[in-house]
Every structure is written in C-alpha cells, then in structure tokens.
Amino acid sequence: APDKLEKQVTFLEEHPAYSGCFTWADIIDENRKIINKKYEHLYRCFCSDNKPTNQWLKQLFLYGNFFCAPSACIRKELLDKAGQYRYALLQLQDYDLWMRLFKLGPVFIWKEKLIYYRRFNDENKNLSRKSEPMMWRGTRERQYIQSNWLAGLSMEQFFEIFGHDMRNPDAC
C-alpha cells in the first residue's frame, strides 16, 4: 500500500519500546488475484493478532515462522544489533532474523493488509514449495537456527518463555 511505510514509521516513532512493526497481508497469484482461501493457513499466519514477546518467541520456536517478511519495518539500530539476514540460509533467513530480533524487544502487528504476498500457481516457482529437498533443507536450517538461539538464552529467559510448560517448574 502506498502508505505502508508512513503508517509503520509513525507507529515506531510514537512507540519507542517496539523493535519492529509488521502488517497483515493478502496472498495473490501471478495475476494479482487474491487467493487467501487457497492458502488459508498461511493467510491466518500473516494476519495474526498481537501477543507478548515471550508468546511470539515460544510460538516461533515450536511452530516456525508466522511473519511475512515484506510487511516488516524494523528499527535500524535494533537490526544492526540483531544482525542482518544470514545469506548462507536459503529458506529461513527471515525466521532466523525474527528469532534474534524478538529477543531485543516487542513487535507490533498493524492489523491492516498493507502488502501483497505472491504465490505462483506453478508451485515449482515458489521458494517455499513443498518438495523433499526443500523440506530437508528447511529442517536442517531450523535446527541450526534453534540451537544457536537456545545457546544464547539465559536461564531466566528460558524460564520466561518455556517455564509454564515444564513438568517440574523448579528444574534447572
């Protein structure tokens, strides 16, 4: 949308505690036809409600990416601190960045569809297509991202995110 960046930058200027702002998205095909129903699960992910940071981190860790990268607007100083995309990752560059970024502060979901996310009818043209090599690569990349992310968590952060799910909350 023509006013996407204006809305997000204004929000971030007015709310300095937030590290970034995402928007909702419509999914379109190569003819710009909205196909949200065809990709209902993806559409619901891209149109999430706001949550506390620890809930987002837990959800990202357990279930994968829920954010549409083109919808992001991130504070430069926090992007510099989190680090840029890791281009050695082929499929999960954005997931990796969100995991690092969300440790630095909350994000806000602007509940308005301000971008289009294109999916090609020919699934072979989509980077996130379902194929055995892509699934194996995604599994390896997710394992790499998650092990690095966990290694960087303090015990306090770990318990803040996962403590409610532990059988023995007094474990260390």
PDB file of C-alpha atoms in Angstrom:
ATOM      1  CA  ALA A   1       0.000   0.000   0.000  1.00  0.00           C
ATOM      2  CA  PRO A   2       1.265   3.492  -0.721  1.00  0.00           C
ATOM      3  CA  ASP A   3       1.008   4.481   2.952  1.00  0.00           C
ATOM      4  CA  LYS A   4       2.517   1.266   4.434  1.00  0.00           C
ATOM      5  CA  LEU A   5       5.869   2.733   5.450  1.00  0.00           C
ATOM      6  CA  GLU A   6       4.345   6.001   6.628  1.00  0.00           C
ATOM      7  CA  LYS A   7       1.987   4.157   8.996  1.00  0.00           C
ATOM      8  CA  GLN A   8       4.701   1.878  10.337  1.00  0.00           C
ATOM      9  CA  VAL A   9       7.351   4.568  10.782  1.00  0.00           C
ATOM     10  CA  THR A  10       4.825   6.829  12.532  1.00  0.00           C
ATOM     11  CA  PHE A  11       3.885   3.977  14.850  1.00  0.00           C
ATOM     12  CA  LEU A  12       7.530   3.236  15.679  1.00  0.00           C
ATOM     13  CA  GLU A  13       8.265   6.927  16.281  1.00  0.00           C
ATOM     14  CA  GLU A  14       5.308   7.136  18.670  1.00  0.00           C
ATOM     15  CA  HIS A  15       6.134   3.818  20.421  1.00  0.00           C
ATOM     16  CA  PRO A  16       9.900   3.667  21.017  1.00  0.00           C
ATOM     17  CA  ALA A  17       9.711   0.428  23.054  1.00  0.00           C
ATOM     18  CA  TYR A  18       8.859  -1.624  19.948  1.00  0.00           C
ATOM     19  CA  SER A  19      11.679  -3.104  17.884  1.00  0.00           C
ATOM     20  CA  GLY A  20       9.584  -3.503  14.764  1.00  0.00           C
ATOM     21  CA  CYS A  21       6.169  -3.438  13.169  1.00  0.00           C
ATOM     22  CA  PHE A  22       4.577  -5.962  10.805  1.00  0.00           C
ATOM     23  CA  THR A  23       1.364  -5.668   8.809  1.00  0.00           C
ATOM     24  CA  TRP A  24      -1.277  -8.063   7.637  1.00  0.00           C
ATOM     25  CA  ALA A  25      -1.065  -9.314   4.037  1.00  0.00           C
ATOM     26  CA  ASP A  26      -3.240 -10.535   1.194  1.00  0.00           C
ATOM     27  CA  ILE A  27      -1.955 -13.522  -0.761  1.00  0.00           C
ATOM     28  CA  ILE A  28      -2.128 -13.068  -4.523  1.00  0.00           C
ATOM     29  CA  ASP A  29      -1.315 -15.137  -7.598  1.00  0.00           C
ATOM     30  CA  GLU A  30       0.768 -14.013 -10.581  1.00  0.00           C
ATOM     31  CA  ASN A  31      -2.323 -12.247 -11.999  1.00  0.00           C
ATOM     32  CA  ARG A  32      -2.770 -10.208  -8.785  1.00  0.00           C
ATOM     33  CA  LYS A  33      -5.906 -12.170  -7.895  1.00  0.00           C
ATOM     34  CA  ILE A  34      -6.400 -12.511  -4.129  1.00  0.00           C
ATOM     35  CA  ILE A  35      -6.178 -16.214  -3.222  1.00  0.00           C
ATOM     36  CA  ASN A  36      -6.352 -16.125   0.585  1.00  0.00           C
ATOM     37  CA  LYS A  37      -8.743 -19.106   0.747  1.00  0.00           C
ATOM     38  CA  LYS A  38      -6.372 -21.315  -1.263  1.00  0.00           C
ATOM     39  CA  TYR A  39      -3.622 -20.675   1.293  1.00  0.00           C
ATOM     40  CA  GLU A  40      -5.828 -20.297   4.364  1.00  0.00           C
ATOM     41  CA  HIS A  41      -3.216 -21.490   6.880  1.00  0.00           C
ATOM     42  CA  LEU A  42      -0.589 -19.087   5.517  1.00  0.00           C
ATOM     43  CA  TYR A  43      -3.145 -16.279   5.365  1.00  0.00           C
ATOM     44  CA  ARG A  44      -4.106 -16.814   9.023  1.00  0.00           C
ATOM     45  CA  CYS A  45      -0.403 -16.762   9.990  1.00  0.00           C
ATOM     46  CA  PHE A  46       0.131 -13.478   8.165  1.00  0.00           C
ATOM     47  CA  CYS A  47      -2.945 -11.928   9.816  1.00  0.00           C
ATOM     48  CA  SER A  48      -2.143 -12.714  13.448  1.00  0.00           C
ATOM     49  CA  ASP A  49      -3.115 -10.727  16.500  1.00  0.00           C
ATOM     50  CA  ASN A  50      -0.584  -9.031  18.747  1.00  0.00           C
ATOM     51  CA  LYS A  51       0.986 -11.127  21.506  1.00  0.00           C
ATOM     52  CA  PRO A  52       3.531 -10.591  24.263  1.00  0.00           C
ATOM     53  CA  THR A  53       7.123 -11.167  23.123  1.00  0.00           C
ATOM     54  CA  ASN A  54       7.575 -14.391  25.087  1.00  0.00           C
ATOM     55  CA  GLN A  55       4.472 -15.872  23.439  1.00  0.00           C
ATOM     56  CA  TRP A  56       5.803 -14.959  19.988  1.00  0.00           C
ATOM     57  CA  LEU A  57       9.200 -16.472  20.780  1.00  0.00           C
ATOM     58  CA  LYS A  58       7.630 -19.688  22.040  1.00  0.00           C
ATOM     59  CA  GLN A  59       5.326 -19.884  19.013  1.00  0.00           C
ATOM     60  CA  LEU A  60       8.190 -19.213  16.594  1.00  0.00           C
ATOM     61  CA  PHE A  61      10.361 -21.831  18.289  1.00  0.00           C
ATOM     62  CA  LEU A  62       7.685 -24.533  18.388  1.00  0.00           C
ATOM     63  CA  TYR A  63       5.812 -23.909  15.130  1.00  0.00           C
ATOM     64  CA  GLY A  64       8.033 -21.879  12.805  1.00  0.00           C
ATOM     65  CA  ASN A  65       7.612 -18.547  11.068  1.00  0.00           C
ATOM     66  CA  PHE A  66       4.381 -16.562  11.306  1.00  0.00           C
ATOM     67  CA  PHE A  67       5.534 -13.306   9.756  1.00  0.00           C
ATOM     68  CA  CYS A  68       5.528 -12.034   6.202  1.00  0.00           C
ATOM     69  CA  ALA A  69       8.973 -10.535   5.584  1.00  0.00           C
ATOM     70  CA  PRO A  70       7.845  -7.803   3.145  1.00  0.00           C
ATOM     71  CA  SER A  71       5.483  -6.494   5.824  1.00  0.00           C
ATOM     72  CA  ALA A  72       8.329  -5.784   8.273  1.00  0.00           C
ATOM     73  CA  CYS A  73       9.540  -2.363   9.334  1.00  0.00           C
ATOM     74  CA  ILE A  74      12.432  -2.656  11.793  1.00  0.00           C
ATOM     75  CA  ARG A  75      14.374  -0.060  13.730  1.00  0.00           C
ATOM     76  CA  LYS A  76      17.832   0.209  12.146  1.00  0.00           C
ATOM     77  CA  GLU A  77      19.681   0.276  15.463  1.00  0.00           C
ATOM     78  CA  LEU A  78      17.991  -2.969  16.504  1.00  0.00           C
ATOM     79  CA  LEU A  79      18.579  -4.543  13.111  1.00  0.00           C
ATOM     80  CA  ASP A  80      22.253  -3.661  13.480  1.00  0.00           C
ATOM     81  CA  LYS A  81      22.250  -5.206  16.958  1.00  0.00           C
ATOM     82  CA  ALA A  82      20.374  -8.368  15.911  1.00  0.00           C
ATOM     83  CA  GLY A  83      22.437  -8.730  12.744  1.00  0.00           C
ATOM     84  CA  GLN A  84      21.379  -8.820   9.130  1.00  0.00           C
ATOM     85  CA  TYR A  85      19.995 -11.759   7.161  1.00  0.00           C
ATOM     86  CA  ARG A  86      22.295 -14.778   7.196  1.00  0.00           C
ATOM     87  CA  TYR A  87      22.511 -15.394   3.472  1.00  0.00           C
ATOM     88  CA  ALA A  88      24.014 -18.850   3.975  1.00  0.00           C
ATOM     89  CA  LEU A  89      20.479 -19.844   4.957  1.00  0.00           C
ATOM     90  CA  LEU A  90      18.492 -20.438   1.811  1.00  0.00           C
ATOM     91  CA  GLN A  91      14.962 -20.794   3.119  1.00  0.00           C
ATOM     92  CA  LEU A  92      14.726 -19.478   6.661  1.00  0.00           C
ATOM     93  CA  GLN A  93      16.619 -16.180   6.604  1.00  0.00           C
ATOM     94  CA  ASP A  94      13.616 -14.225   7.842  1.00  0.00           C
ATOM     95  CA  TYR A  95      12.744 -16.779  10.551  1.00  0.00           C
ATOM     96  CA  ASP A  96      16.318 -16.580  11.827  1.00  0.00           C
ATOM     97  CA  LEU A  97      16.186 -12.774  11.911  1.00  0.00           C
ATOM     98  CA  TRP A  98      12.833 -12.705  13.742  1.00  0.00           C
ATOM     99  CA  MET A  99      14.159 -15.105  16.394  1.00  0.00           C
ATOM    100  CA  ARG A 100      17.136 -12.798  17.018  1.00  0.00           C
ATOM    101  CA  LEU A 101      15.166  -9.545  16.737  1.00  0.00           C
ATOM    102  CA  PHE A 102      12.361 -10.542  19.115  1.00  0.00           C
ATOM    103  CA  LYS A 103      14.893 -11.123  21.903  1.00  0.00           C
ATOM    104  CA  LEU A 104      15.634  -7.388  21.717  1.00  0.00           C
ATOM    105  CA  GLY A 105      12.109  -6.081  22.208  1.00  0.00           C
ATOM    106  CA  PRO A 106       8.432  -6.462  21.363  1.00  0.00           C
ATOM    107  CA  VAL A 107       6.973  -6.193  17.895  1.00  0.00           C
ATOM    108  CA  PHE A 108       3.618  -4.822  16.856  1.00  0.00           C
ATOM    109  CA  ILE A 109       1.195  -6.221  14.291  1.00  0.00           C
ATOM    110  CA  TRP A 110      -0.556  -3.474  12.327  1.00  0.00           C
ATOM    111  CA  LYS A 111      -3.984  -5.032  11.690  1.00  0.00           C
ATOM    112  CA  GLU A 112      -4.396  -3.786   8.163  1.00  0.00           C
ATOM    113  CA  LYS A 113      -3.498  -5.502   4.887  1.00  0.00           C
ATOM    114  CA  LEU A 114      -0.767  -3.237   3.571  1.00  0.00           C
ATOM    115  CA  ILE A 115       1.130  -5.676   1.342  1.00  0.00           C
ATOM    116  CA  TYR A 116       0.568  -8.457  -1.168  1.00  0.00           C
ATOM    117  CA  TYR A 117       2.403 -11.753  -0.867  1.00  0.00           C
ATOM    118  CA  ARG A 118       2.691 -13.514  -4.221  1.00  0.00           C
ATOM    119  CA  ARG A 119       2.302 -17.273  -4.658  1.00  0.00           C
ATOM    120  CA  PHE A 120       2.728 -18.689  -8.144  1.00  0.00           C
ATOM    121  CA  ASN A 121       0.207 -21.198  -9.467  1.00  0.00           C
ATOM    122  CA  ASP A 122       3.174 -23.294 -10.598  1.00  0.00           C
ATOM    123  CA  GLU A 123       4.410 -24.378  -7.155  1.00  0.00           C
ATOM    124  CA  ASN A 124       7.906 -25.053  -8.556  1.00  0.00           C
ATOM    125  CA  LYS A 125       8.380 -21.278  -8.873  1.00  0.00           C
ATOM    126  CA  ASN A 126       7.780 -20.709  -5.141  1.00  0.00           C
ATOM    127  CA  LEU A 127      10.882 -20.762  -2.937  1.00  0.00           C
ATOM    128  CA  SER A 128       8.822 -22.256  -0.104  1.00  0.00           C
ATOM    129  CA  ARG A 129       7.414 -25.033  -2.273  1.00  0.00           C
ATOM    130  CA  LYS A 130       6.833 -28.432  -0.737  1.00  0.00           C
ATOM    131  CA  SER A 131       9.472 -30.821  -2.040  1.00  0.00           C
ATOM    132  CA  GLU A 132      11.674 -33.360  -0.332  1.00  0.00           C
ATOM    133  CA  PRO A 133      14.935 -31.408  -0.809  1.00  0.00           C
ATOM    134  CA  MET A 134      13.276 -28.208   0.455  1.00  0.00           C
ATOM    135  CA  MET A 135      11.821 -29.986   3.481  1.00  0.00           C
ATOM    136  CA  TRP A 136      15.228 -31.485   4.372  1.00  0.00           C
ATOM    137  CA  ARG A 137      16.966 -28.129   3.911  1.00  0.00           C
ATOM    138  CA  GLY A 138      14.312 -26.378   5.989  1.00  0.00           C
ATOM    139  CA  THR A 139      14.689 -28.964   8.753  1.00  0.00           C
ATOM    140  CA  ARG A 140      18.471 -28.514   8.849  1.00  0.00           C
ATOM    141  CA  GLU A 141      18.224 -24.725   8.784  1.00  0.00           C
ATOM    142  CA  ARG A 142      15.603 -24.689  11.536  1.00  0.00           C
ATOM    143  CA  GLN A 143      17.759 -26.980  13.698  1.00  0.00           C
ATOM    144  CA  TYR A 144      20.757 -24.673  13.173  1.00  0.00           C
ATOM    145  CA  ILE A 145      18.734 -21.539  13.988  1.00  0.00           C
ATOM    146  CA  GLN A 146      17.097 -23.016  17.060  1.00  0.00           C
ATOM    147  CA  SER A 147      20.267 -24.483  18.536  1.00  0.00           C
ATOM    148  CA  ASN A 148      22.071 -21.129  18.164  1.00  0.00           C
ATOM    149  CA  TRP A 149      19.087 -19.282  19.575  1.00  0.00           C
ATOM    150  CA  LEU A 150      18.793 -21.587  22.590  1.00  0.00           C
ATOM    151  CA  ALA A 151      22.534 -21.353  23.257  1.00  0.00           C
ATOM    152  CA  GLY A 152      22.170 -17.578  23.511  1.00  0.00           C
ATOM    153  CA  LEU A 153      19.327 -17.652  26.049  1.00  0.00           C
ATOM    154  CA  SER A 154      19.950 -17.123  29.733  1.00  0.00           C
ATOM    155  CA  MET A 155      18.216 -19.483  32.162  1.00  0.00           C
ATOM    156  CA  GLU A 156      15.937 -16.604  33.146  1.00  0.00           C
ATOM    157  CA  GLN A 157      14.907 -16.032  29.534  1.00  0.00           C
ATOM    158  CA  PHE A 158      14.377 -19.761  29.010  1.00  0.00           C
ATOM    159  CA  PHE A 159      12.059 -19.972  32.030  1.00  0.00           C
ATOM    160  CA  GLU A 160      10.190 -16.821  30.995  1.00  0.00           C
ATOM    161  CA  ILE A 161       9.414 -18.387  27.605  1.00  0.00           C
ATOM    162  CA  PHE A 162       9.013 -22.092  28.398  1.00  0.00           C
ATOM    163  CA  GLY A 163       8.646 -22.308  32.191  1.00  0.00           C
ATOM    164  CA  HIS A 164       4.856 -22.710  32.162  1.00  0.00           C
ATOM    165  CA  ASP A 165       5.199 -25.854  30.048  1.00  0.00           C
ATOM    166  CA  MET A 166       7.685 -27.623  32.262  1.00  0.00           C
ATOM    167  CA  ARG A 167       6.513 -30.591  34.319  1.00  0.00           C
ATOM    168  CA  ASN A 168       8.794 -29.510  37.126  1.00  0.00           C
ATOM    169  CA  PRO A 169       8.979 -25.705  37.215  1.00  0.00           C
ATOM    170  CA  ASP A 170      11.739 -25.916  39.849  1.00  0.00           C
ATOM    171  CA  ALA A 171      14.087 -27.766  37.470  1.00  0.00           C
ATOM    172  CA  CYS A 172      17.322 -26.118  36.474  1.00  0.00           C
TER     173      CYS A 172
END
